[in-house]
Coordinates of C-alpha atoms and ligand atoms in Angstrom, one line a residue:
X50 CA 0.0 0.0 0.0
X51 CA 1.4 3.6 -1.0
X52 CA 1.5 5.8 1.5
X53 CA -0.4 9.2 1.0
X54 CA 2.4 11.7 1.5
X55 CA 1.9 15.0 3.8
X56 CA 1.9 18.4 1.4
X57 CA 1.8 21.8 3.0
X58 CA 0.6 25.5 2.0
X59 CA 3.6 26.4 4.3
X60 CA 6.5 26.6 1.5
X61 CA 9.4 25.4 4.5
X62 CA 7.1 23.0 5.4
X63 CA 6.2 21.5 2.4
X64 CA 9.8 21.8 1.7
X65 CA 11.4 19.6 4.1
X66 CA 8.7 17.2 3.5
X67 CA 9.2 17.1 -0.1
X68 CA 13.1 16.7 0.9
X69 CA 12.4 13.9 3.4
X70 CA 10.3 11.8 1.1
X71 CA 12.8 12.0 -1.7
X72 CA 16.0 11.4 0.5
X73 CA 13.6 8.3 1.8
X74 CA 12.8 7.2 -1.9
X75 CA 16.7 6.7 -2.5
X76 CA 17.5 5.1 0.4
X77 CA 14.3 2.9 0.1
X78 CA 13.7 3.4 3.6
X79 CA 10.6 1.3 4.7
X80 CA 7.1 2.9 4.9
X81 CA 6.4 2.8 8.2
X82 CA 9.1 4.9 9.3
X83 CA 8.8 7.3 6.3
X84 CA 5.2 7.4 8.2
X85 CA 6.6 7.8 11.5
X86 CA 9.5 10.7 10.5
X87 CA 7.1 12.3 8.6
X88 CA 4.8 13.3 11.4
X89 CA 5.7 14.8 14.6
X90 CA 5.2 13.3 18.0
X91 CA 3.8 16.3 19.6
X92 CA 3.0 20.0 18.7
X93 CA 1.8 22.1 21.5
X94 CA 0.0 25.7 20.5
X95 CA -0.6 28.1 23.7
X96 CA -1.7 31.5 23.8
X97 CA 0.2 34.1 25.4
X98 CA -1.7 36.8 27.7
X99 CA 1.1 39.6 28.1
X100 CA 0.6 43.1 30.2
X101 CA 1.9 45.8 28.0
X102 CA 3.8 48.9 29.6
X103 CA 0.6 51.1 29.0
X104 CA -1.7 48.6 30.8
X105 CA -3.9 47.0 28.5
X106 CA -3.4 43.5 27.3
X107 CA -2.4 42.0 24.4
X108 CA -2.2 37.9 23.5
X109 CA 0.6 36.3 21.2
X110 CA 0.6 33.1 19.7
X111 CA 3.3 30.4 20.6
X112 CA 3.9 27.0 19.6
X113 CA 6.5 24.5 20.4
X114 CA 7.2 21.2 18.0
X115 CA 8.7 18.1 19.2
X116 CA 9.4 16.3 15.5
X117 CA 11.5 13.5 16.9
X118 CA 12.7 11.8 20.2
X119 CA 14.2 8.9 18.9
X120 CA 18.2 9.7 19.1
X121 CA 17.4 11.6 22.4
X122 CA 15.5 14.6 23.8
X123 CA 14.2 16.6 21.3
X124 CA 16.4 20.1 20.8
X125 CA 16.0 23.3 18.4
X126 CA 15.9 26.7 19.1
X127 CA 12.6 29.0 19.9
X128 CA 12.5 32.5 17.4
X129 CA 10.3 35.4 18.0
X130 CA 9.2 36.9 14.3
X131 CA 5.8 37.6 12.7
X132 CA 5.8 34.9 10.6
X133 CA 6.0 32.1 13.3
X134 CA 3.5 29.6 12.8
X135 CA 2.7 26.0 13.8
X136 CA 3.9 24.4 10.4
X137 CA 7.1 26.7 10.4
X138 CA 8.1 25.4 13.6
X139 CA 7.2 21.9 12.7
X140 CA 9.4 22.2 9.3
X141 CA 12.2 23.6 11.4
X142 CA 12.0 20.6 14.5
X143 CA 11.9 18.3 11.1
X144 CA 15.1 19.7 10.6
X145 CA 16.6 19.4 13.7
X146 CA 16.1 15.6 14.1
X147 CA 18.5 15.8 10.6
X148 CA 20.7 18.5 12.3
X149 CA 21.1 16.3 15.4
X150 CA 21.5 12.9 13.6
X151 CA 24.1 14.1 11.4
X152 CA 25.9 16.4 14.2
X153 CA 26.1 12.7 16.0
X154 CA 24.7 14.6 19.0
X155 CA 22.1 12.4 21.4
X156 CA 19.0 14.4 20.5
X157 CA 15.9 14.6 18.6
X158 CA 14.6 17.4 16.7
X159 CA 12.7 20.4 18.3
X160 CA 11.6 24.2 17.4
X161 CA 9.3 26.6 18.9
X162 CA 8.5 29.9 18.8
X163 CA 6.1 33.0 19.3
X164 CA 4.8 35.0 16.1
X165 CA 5.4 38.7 16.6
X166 CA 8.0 41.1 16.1
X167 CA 10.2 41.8 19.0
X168 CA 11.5 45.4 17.9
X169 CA 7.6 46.4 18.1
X170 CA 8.4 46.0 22.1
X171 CA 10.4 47.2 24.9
X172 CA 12.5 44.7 27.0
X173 CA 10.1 44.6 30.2
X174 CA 6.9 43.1 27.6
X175 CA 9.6 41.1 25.7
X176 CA 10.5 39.7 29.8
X177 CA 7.0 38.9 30.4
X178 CA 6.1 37.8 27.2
X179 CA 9.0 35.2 27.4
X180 CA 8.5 34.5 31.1
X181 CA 4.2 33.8 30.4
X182 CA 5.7 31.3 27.5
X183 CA 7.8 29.8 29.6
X184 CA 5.2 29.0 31.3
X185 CA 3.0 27.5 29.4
X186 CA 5.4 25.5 27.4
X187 CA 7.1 24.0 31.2
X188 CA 5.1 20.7 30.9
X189 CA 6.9 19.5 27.6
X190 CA 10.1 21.1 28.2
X191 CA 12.8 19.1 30.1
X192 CA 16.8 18.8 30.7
X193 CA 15.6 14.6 29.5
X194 CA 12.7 15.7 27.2
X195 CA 12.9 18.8 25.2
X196 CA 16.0 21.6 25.9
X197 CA 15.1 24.6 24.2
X198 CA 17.8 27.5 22.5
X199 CA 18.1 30.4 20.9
X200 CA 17.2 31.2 17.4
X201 CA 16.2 34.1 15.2
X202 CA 15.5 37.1 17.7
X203 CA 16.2 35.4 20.8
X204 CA 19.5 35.2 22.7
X205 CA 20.9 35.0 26.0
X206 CA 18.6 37.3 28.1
X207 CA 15.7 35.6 26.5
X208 CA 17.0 32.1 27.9
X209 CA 17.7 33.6 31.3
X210 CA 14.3 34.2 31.5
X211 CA 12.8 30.7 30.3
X212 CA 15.4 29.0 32.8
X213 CA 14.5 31.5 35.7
X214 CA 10.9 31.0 35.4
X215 CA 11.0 27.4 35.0
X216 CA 13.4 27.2 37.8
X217 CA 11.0 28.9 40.2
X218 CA 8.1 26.9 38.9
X219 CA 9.8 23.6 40.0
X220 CA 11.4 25.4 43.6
X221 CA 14.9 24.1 41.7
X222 CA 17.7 25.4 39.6
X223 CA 17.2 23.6 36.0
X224 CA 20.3 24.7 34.4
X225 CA 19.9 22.4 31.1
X226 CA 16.7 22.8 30.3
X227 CA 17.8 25.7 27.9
X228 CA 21.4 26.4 26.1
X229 CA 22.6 29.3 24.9
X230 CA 22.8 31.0 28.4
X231 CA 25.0 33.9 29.0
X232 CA 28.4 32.5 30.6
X233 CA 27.6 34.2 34.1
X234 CA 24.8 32.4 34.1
X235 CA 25.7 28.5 33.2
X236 CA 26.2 29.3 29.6
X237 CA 29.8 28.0 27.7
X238 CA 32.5 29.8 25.8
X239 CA 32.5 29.4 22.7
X240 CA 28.4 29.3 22.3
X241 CA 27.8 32.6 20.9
X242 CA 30.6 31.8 18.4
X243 CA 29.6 28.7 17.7
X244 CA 27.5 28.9 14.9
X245 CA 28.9 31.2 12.8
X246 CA 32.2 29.7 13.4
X247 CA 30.8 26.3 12.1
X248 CA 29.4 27.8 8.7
X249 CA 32.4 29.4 8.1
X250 CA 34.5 26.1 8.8
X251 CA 32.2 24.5 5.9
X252 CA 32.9 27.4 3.7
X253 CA 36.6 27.2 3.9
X254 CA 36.6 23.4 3.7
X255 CA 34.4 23.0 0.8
X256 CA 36.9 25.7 -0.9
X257 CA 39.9 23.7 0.4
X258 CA 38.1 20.2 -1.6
X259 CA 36.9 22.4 -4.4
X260 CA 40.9 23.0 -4.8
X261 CA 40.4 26.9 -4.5
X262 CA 42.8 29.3 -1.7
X263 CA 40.7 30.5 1.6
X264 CA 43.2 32.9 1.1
X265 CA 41.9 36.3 -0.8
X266 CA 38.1 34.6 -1.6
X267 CA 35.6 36.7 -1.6
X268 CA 32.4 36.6 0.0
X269 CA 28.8 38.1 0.8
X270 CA 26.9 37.7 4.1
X271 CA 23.1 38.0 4.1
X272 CA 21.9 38.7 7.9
X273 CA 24.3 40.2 9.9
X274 CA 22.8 38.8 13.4
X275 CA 24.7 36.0 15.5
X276 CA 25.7 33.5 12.7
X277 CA 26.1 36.2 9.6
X278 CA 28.8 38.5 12.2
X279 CA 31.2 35.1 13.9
X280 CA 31.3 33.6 10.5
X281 CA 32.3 37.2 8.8
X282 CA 35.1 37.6 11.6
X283 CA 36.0 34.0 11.3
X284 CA 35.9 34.1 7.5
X285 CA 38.2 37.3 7.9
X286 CA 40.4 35.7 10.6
X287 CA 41.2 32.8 7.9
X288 CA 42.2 35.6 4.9
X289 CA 38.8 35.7 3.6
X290 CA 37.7 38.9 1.8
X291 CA 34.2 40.0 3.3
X292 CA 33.1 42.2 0.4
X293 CA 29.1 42.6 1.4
X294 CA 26.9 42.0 4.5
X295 CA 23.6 42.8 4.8
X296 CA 20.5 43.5 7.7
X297 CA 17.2 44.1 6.8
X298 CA 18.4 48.0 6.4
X299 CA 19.9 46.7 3.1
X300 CA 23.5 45.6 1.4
X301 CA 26.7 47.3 2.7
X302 CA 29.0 46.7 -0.2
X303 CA 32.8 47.5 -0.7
X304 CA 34.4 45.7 -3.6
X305 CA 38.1 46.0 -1.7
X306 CA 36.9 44.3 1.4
X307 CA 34.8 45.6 4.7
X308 CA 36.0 46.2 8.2
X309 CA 33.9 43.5 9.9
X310 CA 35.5 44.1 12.9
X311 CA 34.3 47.8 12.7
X312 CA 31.1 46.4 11.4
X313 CA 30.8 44.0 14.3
X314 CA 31.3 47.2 16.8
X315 CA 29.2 49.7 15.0
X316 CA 25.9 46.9 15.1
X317 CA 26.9 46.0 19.0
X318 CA 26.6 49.3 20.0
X319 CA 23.5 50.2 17.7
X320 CA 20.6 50.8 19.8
X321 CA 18.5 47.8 17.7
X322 CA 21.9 46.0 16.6
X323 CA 21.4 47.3 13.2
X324 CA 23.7 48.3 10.3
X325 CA 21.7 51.6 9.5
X326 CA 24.1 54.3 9.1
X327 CA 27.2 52.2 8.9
X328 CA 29.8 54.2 6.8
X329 CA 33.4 53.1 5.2
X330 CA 35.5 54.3 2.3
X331 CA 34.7 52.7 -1.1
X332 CA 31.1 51.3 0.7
X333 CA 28.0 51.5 -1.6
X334 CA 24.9 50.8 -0.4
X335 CA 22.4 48.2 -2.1
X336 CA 18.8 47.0 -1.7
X337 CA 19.3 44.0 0.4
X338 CA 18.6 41.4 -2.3
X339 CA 21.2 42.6 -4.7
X340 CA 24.0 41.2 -1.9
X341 CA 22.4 37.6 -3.4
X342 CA 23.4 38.6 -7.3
X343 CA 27.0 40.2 -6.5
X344 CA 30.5 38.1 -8.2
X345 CA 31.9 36.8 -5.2
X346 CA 33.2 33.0 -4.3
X347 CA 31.5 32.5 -1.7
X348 CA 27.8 33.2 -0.8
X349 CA 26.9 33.2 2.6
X350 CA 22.7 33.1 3.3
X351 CA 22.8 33.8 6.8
X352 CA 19.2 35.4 7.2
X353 CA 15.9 33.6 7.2
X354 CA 14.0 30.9 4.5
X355 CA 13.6 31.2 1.2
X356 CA 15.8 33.8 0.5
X357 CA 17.3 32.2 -2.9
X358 CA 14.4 30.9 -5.0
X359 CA 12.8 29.8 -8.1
X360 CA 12.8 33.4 -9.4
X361 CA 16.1 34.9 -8.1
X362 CA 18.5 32.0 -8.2
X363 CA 19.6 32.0 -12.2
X364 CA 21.1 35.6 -11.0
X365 CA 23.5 34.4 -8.5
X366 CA 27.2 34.1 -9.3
X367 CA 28.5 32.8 -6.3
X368 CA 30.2 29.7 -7.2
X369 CA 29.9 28.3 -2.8
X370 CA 26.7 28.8 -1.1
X371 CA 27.2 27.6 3.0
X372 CA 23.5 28.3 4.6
X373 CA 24.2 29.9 7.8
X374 CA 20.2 30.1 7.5
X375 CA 17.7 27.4 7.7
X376 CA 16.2 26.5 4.6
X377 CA 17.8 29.8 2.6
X378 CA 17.6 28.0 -0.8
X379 CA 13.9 26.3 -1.4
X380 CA 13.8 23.1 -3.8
X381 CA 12.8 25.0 -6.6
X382 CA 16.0 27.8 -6.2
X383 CA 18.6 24.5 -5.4
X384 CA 17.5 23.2 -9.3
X385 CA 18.4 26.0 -10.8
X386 CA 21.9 26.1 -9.1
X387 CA 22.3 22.7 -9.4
X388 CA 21.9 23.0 -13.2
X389 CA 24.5 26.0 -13.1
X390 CA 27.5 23.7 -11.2
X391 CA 26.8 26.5 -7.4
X392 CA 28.0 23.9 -4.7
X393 CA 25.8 24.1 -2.2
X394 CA 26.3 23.0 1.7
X395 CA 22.8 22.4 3.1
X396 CA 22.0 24.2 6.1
X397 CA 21.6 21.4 8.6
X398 CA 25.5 20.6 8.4
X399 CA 26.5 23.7 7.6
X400 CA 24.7 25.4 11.3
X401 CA 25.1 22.6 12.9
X402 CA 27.9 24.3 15.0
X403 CA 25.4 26.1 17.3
X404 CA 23.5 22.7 18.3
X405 CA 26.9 21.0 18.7
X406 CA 27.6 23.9 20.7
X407 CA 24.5 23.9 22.6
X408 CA 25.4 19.9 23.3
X409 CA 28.7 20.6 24.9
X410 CA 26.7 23.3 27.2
X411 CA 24.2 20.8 28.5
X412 CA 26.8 18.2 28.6
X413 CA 28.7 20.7 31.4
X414 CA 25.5 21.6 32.9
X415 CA 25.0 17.9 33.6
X416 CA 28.5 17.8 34.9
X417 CA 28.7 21.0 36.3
X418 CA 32.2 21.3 35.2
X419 CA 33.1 23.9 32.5
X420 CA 35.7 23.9 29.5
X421 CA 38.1 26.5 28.8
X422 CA 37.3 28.2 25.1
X423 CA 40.1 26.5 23.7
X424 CA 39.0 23.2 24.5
X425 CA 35.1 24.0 23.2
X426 CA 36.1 25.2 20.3
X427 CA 38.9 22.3 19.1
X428 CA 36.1 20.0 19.7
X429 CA 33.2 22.0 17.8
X430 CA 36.2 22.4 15.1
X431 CA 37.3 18.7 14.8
X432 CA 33.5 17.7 14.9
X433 CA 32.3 20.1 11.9
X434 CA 35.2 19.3 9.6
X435 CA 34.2 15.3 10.3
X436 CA 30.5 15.6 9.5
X437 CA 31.2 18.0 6.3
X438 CA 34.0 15.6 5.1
X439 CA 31.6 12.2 6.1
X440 CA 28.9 14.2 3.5
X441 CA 31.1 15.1 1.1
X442 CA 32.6 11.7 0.6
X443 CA 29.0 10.5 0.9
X444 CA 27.8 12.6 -1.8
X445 CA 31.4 12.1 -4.3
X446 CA 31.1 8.2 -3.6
X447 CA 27.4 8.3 -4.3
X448 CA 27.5 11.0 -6.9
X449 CA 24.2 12.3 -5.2
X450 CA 24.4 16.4 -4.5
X451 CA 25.2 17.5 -0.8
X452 CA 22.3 18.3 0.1
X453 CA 20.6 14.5 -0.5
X454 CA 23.5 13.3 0.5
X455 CA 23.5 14.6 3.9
X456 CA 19.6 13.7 4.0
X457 CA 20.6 10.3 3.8
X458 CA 23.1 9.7 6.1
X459 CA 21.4 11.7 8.5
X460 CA 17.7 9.6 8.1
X461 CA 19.6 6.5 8.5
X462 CA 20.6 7.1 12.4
X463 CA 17.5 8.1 13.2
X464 CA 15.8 5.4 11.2
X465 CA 18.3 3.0 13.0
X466 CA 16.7 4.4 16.3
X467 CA 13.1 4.2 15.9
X468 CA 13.8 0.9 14.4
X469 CA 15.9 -0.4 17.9
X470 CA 13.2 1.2 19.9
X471 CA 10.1 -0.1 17.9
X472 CA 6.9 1.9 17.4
X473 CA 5.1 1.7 20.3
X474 CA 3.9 5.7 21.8
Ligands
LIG252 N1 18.6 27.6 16.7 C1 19.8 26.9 16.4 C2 19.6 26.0 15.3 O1 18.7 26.1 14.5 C3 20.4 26.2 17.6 C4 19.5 25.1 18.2 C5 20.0 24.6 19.5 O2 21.1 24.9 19.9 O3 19.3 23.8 20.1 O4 20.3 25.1 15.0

């Protein structure tokens, strides 16, 4: 019997499905647990009463999505933006199981979120906004169940709050129940970092297999938020040429390179950590979109879904695209790229370097015991150039693109799991 395959009007939704089934297809995975990993085990909606400063009372929508707890508790970050919705979050959890699998991290796949825009609102309705979803999400969250994380919008102060009011709820400190915690506060070195440290390990090592010099490459950042700035610096660090960033106050563009560190100061000290205004010699400014179409080596999509697509993607030139984002490139946009020889490094390996950095928090949470920076980052280093080599020999020996090629390898250990742990609940 065929199985009737999930669609959705949600285009990252529909996407990852459409992704899952195929990846399934060529692996001639069994049905059952195409049926199983295509659903999710739990998806809890919850409104959100919140007390703004003026008195009156406004209520948000939140969600949390628990694809997959077969490798482990389920993990993923939780992002406050307007378009937040249930099947956005359950694409993105769909893509942490895959994240997780392929990290060879001990966790499931997770995402949550609440749909509005946090620069609408000032920091005490933000706090009770995140304190009130803390709150209702505290049942299916859990250091052995479902650890939260940042993601786009949220960072430290945000999981301060979650962990504080959980804390209090259970009269004990629950440390690991959310990474990405300021370092005062049980958080790691390295975290922040993390991320953008991981896509820009990707980018030089799919250069370095590609046979082309780190050394003088250009390259273009979209988002200039917590991946888009530590894989600029890092990118920089290794000889890179950063040539373009971009926020969503447009493209900053200077063919002869751009400070990033004075890019990097200029946005920390901006009062919305925004770009607007930024000035340097030989800087032009663009409409955002046009940082997609510029001739550089390396294209970095570090901003949100979607961004390169069936009607922009013929115009890119970038030979290297390493999404910092999740799901930057849609099925549709990957085609055309494909067809055009752009190597792309799918965004599940390629940002993988904030969950693996999120794992080695919880991991000294559970221990109590903290590593020195050196010693988190070696291991976050040695682990991303393992995965992206394991994928890219995957994919050469297969002669299957990246992107399916980290699919599969990534199914099969979760497959593996639910298959060792059969289908009962
Ligand atoms: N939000 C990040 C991601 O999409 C980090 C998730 C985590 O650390 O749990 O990978």
């Amino acid at each position: 019997m065929a199985i009737q395959k999930r669609t959705s009007t949600n285009v990252l939704l529909d996407t990852a499905l459409r992704n899952f089934y195929a990846a399934a297809e060529e692996m001639r995975l069994d049905e059952g647990l195409v049926e199983i990993l295509s659903h999710s085990e739990r998806r809890t909606c919850v409104s959100i009463p919140v007390e703004m400063d003026d008195g009156s009372v406004k209520v948000f929508d939140g969600y949390r999505v628990q694809h997959s707890t077969a490798l482990g508790p389920s993990k993923g970050g939780i992002r406050f933006h307007p378009d937040v919705c249930l099947d956005e979050c359950e694409a993105l959890a769909m893509m942490m199981t895959w994240k997780c699998s392929l990290a060879g991290i001990p966790y499931g796949g997770g995402k949550g979120g609440v749909s509005f825009n946090p620069l609408d609102y000032s920091q005490k309705e933000r706090e009770r906004l995140t304190r009130t979803f803390a709150a209702r999400i505290e049942p299916v969250v859990g250091t052995w169940t479902d650890v939260p994380a940042p993601d786009v919008n949220t960072g430290g102060p945000e999981m301060i709050w979650f962990m504080d009011t959980i804390s209090k709820m259970r009269n004990q400190l629950e440390p690991a129940i959310f990474t990405g915690k300021p370092i005062s506060l049980w958080g790691s070195k390295g975290r922040t970092a993390a991320t953008g440290l991981g896509v820009a390990t990707c980018a030089m090592e799919v250069l370095k297999v590609s046979g082309k010099p780190v050394e003088g490459a250009t390259v273009a950042i979209q988002g200039f938020g917590n991946v888009g700035t530590y894989a600029a610096l890092t990118m920089v660090k290794a000889g890179a040429k950063v040539v373009a960033i971009s926020d969503i106050t447009g493209a900053y563009y200077c063919p002869a390179g751009l400070d990033i560190q004075k890019c990097f100061d200029f946005v920390s000290s901006h009062p919305k950590k925004l770009l607007e205004g930024y000035q340097q010699e030989g800087m032009q400014k663009l409409a955002g979109e046009d940082l997609l179409f510029l001739p550089v080596d390396v294209l970095l999509p570090c901003a949100l879904e979607g961004a390169i697509n069936g009607k922009n993607a013929d115009k890119v030139q970038a030979k290297f695209i390493i999404e910092g984002a999740n799901g930057p490139v849609t099925p549709e946009g990957d085609e055309i790229l494909d067809k055009k020889g752009t190597l792309v490094v799918p965004d599940f390996l390629a940002n993988s370097g904030g969950v693996i950095g999120s794992y080695f928090e919880w991991c000294q949470n559970l221990g109590g015991f903290f590593w020195s920076e050196e010693e988190y980052n070696d291991r976050l280093l040695r682990i991303m150039r393992d995965n992206f080599h394991r994928v890219w020999d995957y994919s050469t020996a297969n002669g299957v693109k990246m992107r399916r090629a980290a699919f599969m390898v990534a199914i099969k250990r979760v497959a593996d799991a639910v298959r060792m742990r059969g289908v009962f609940l």
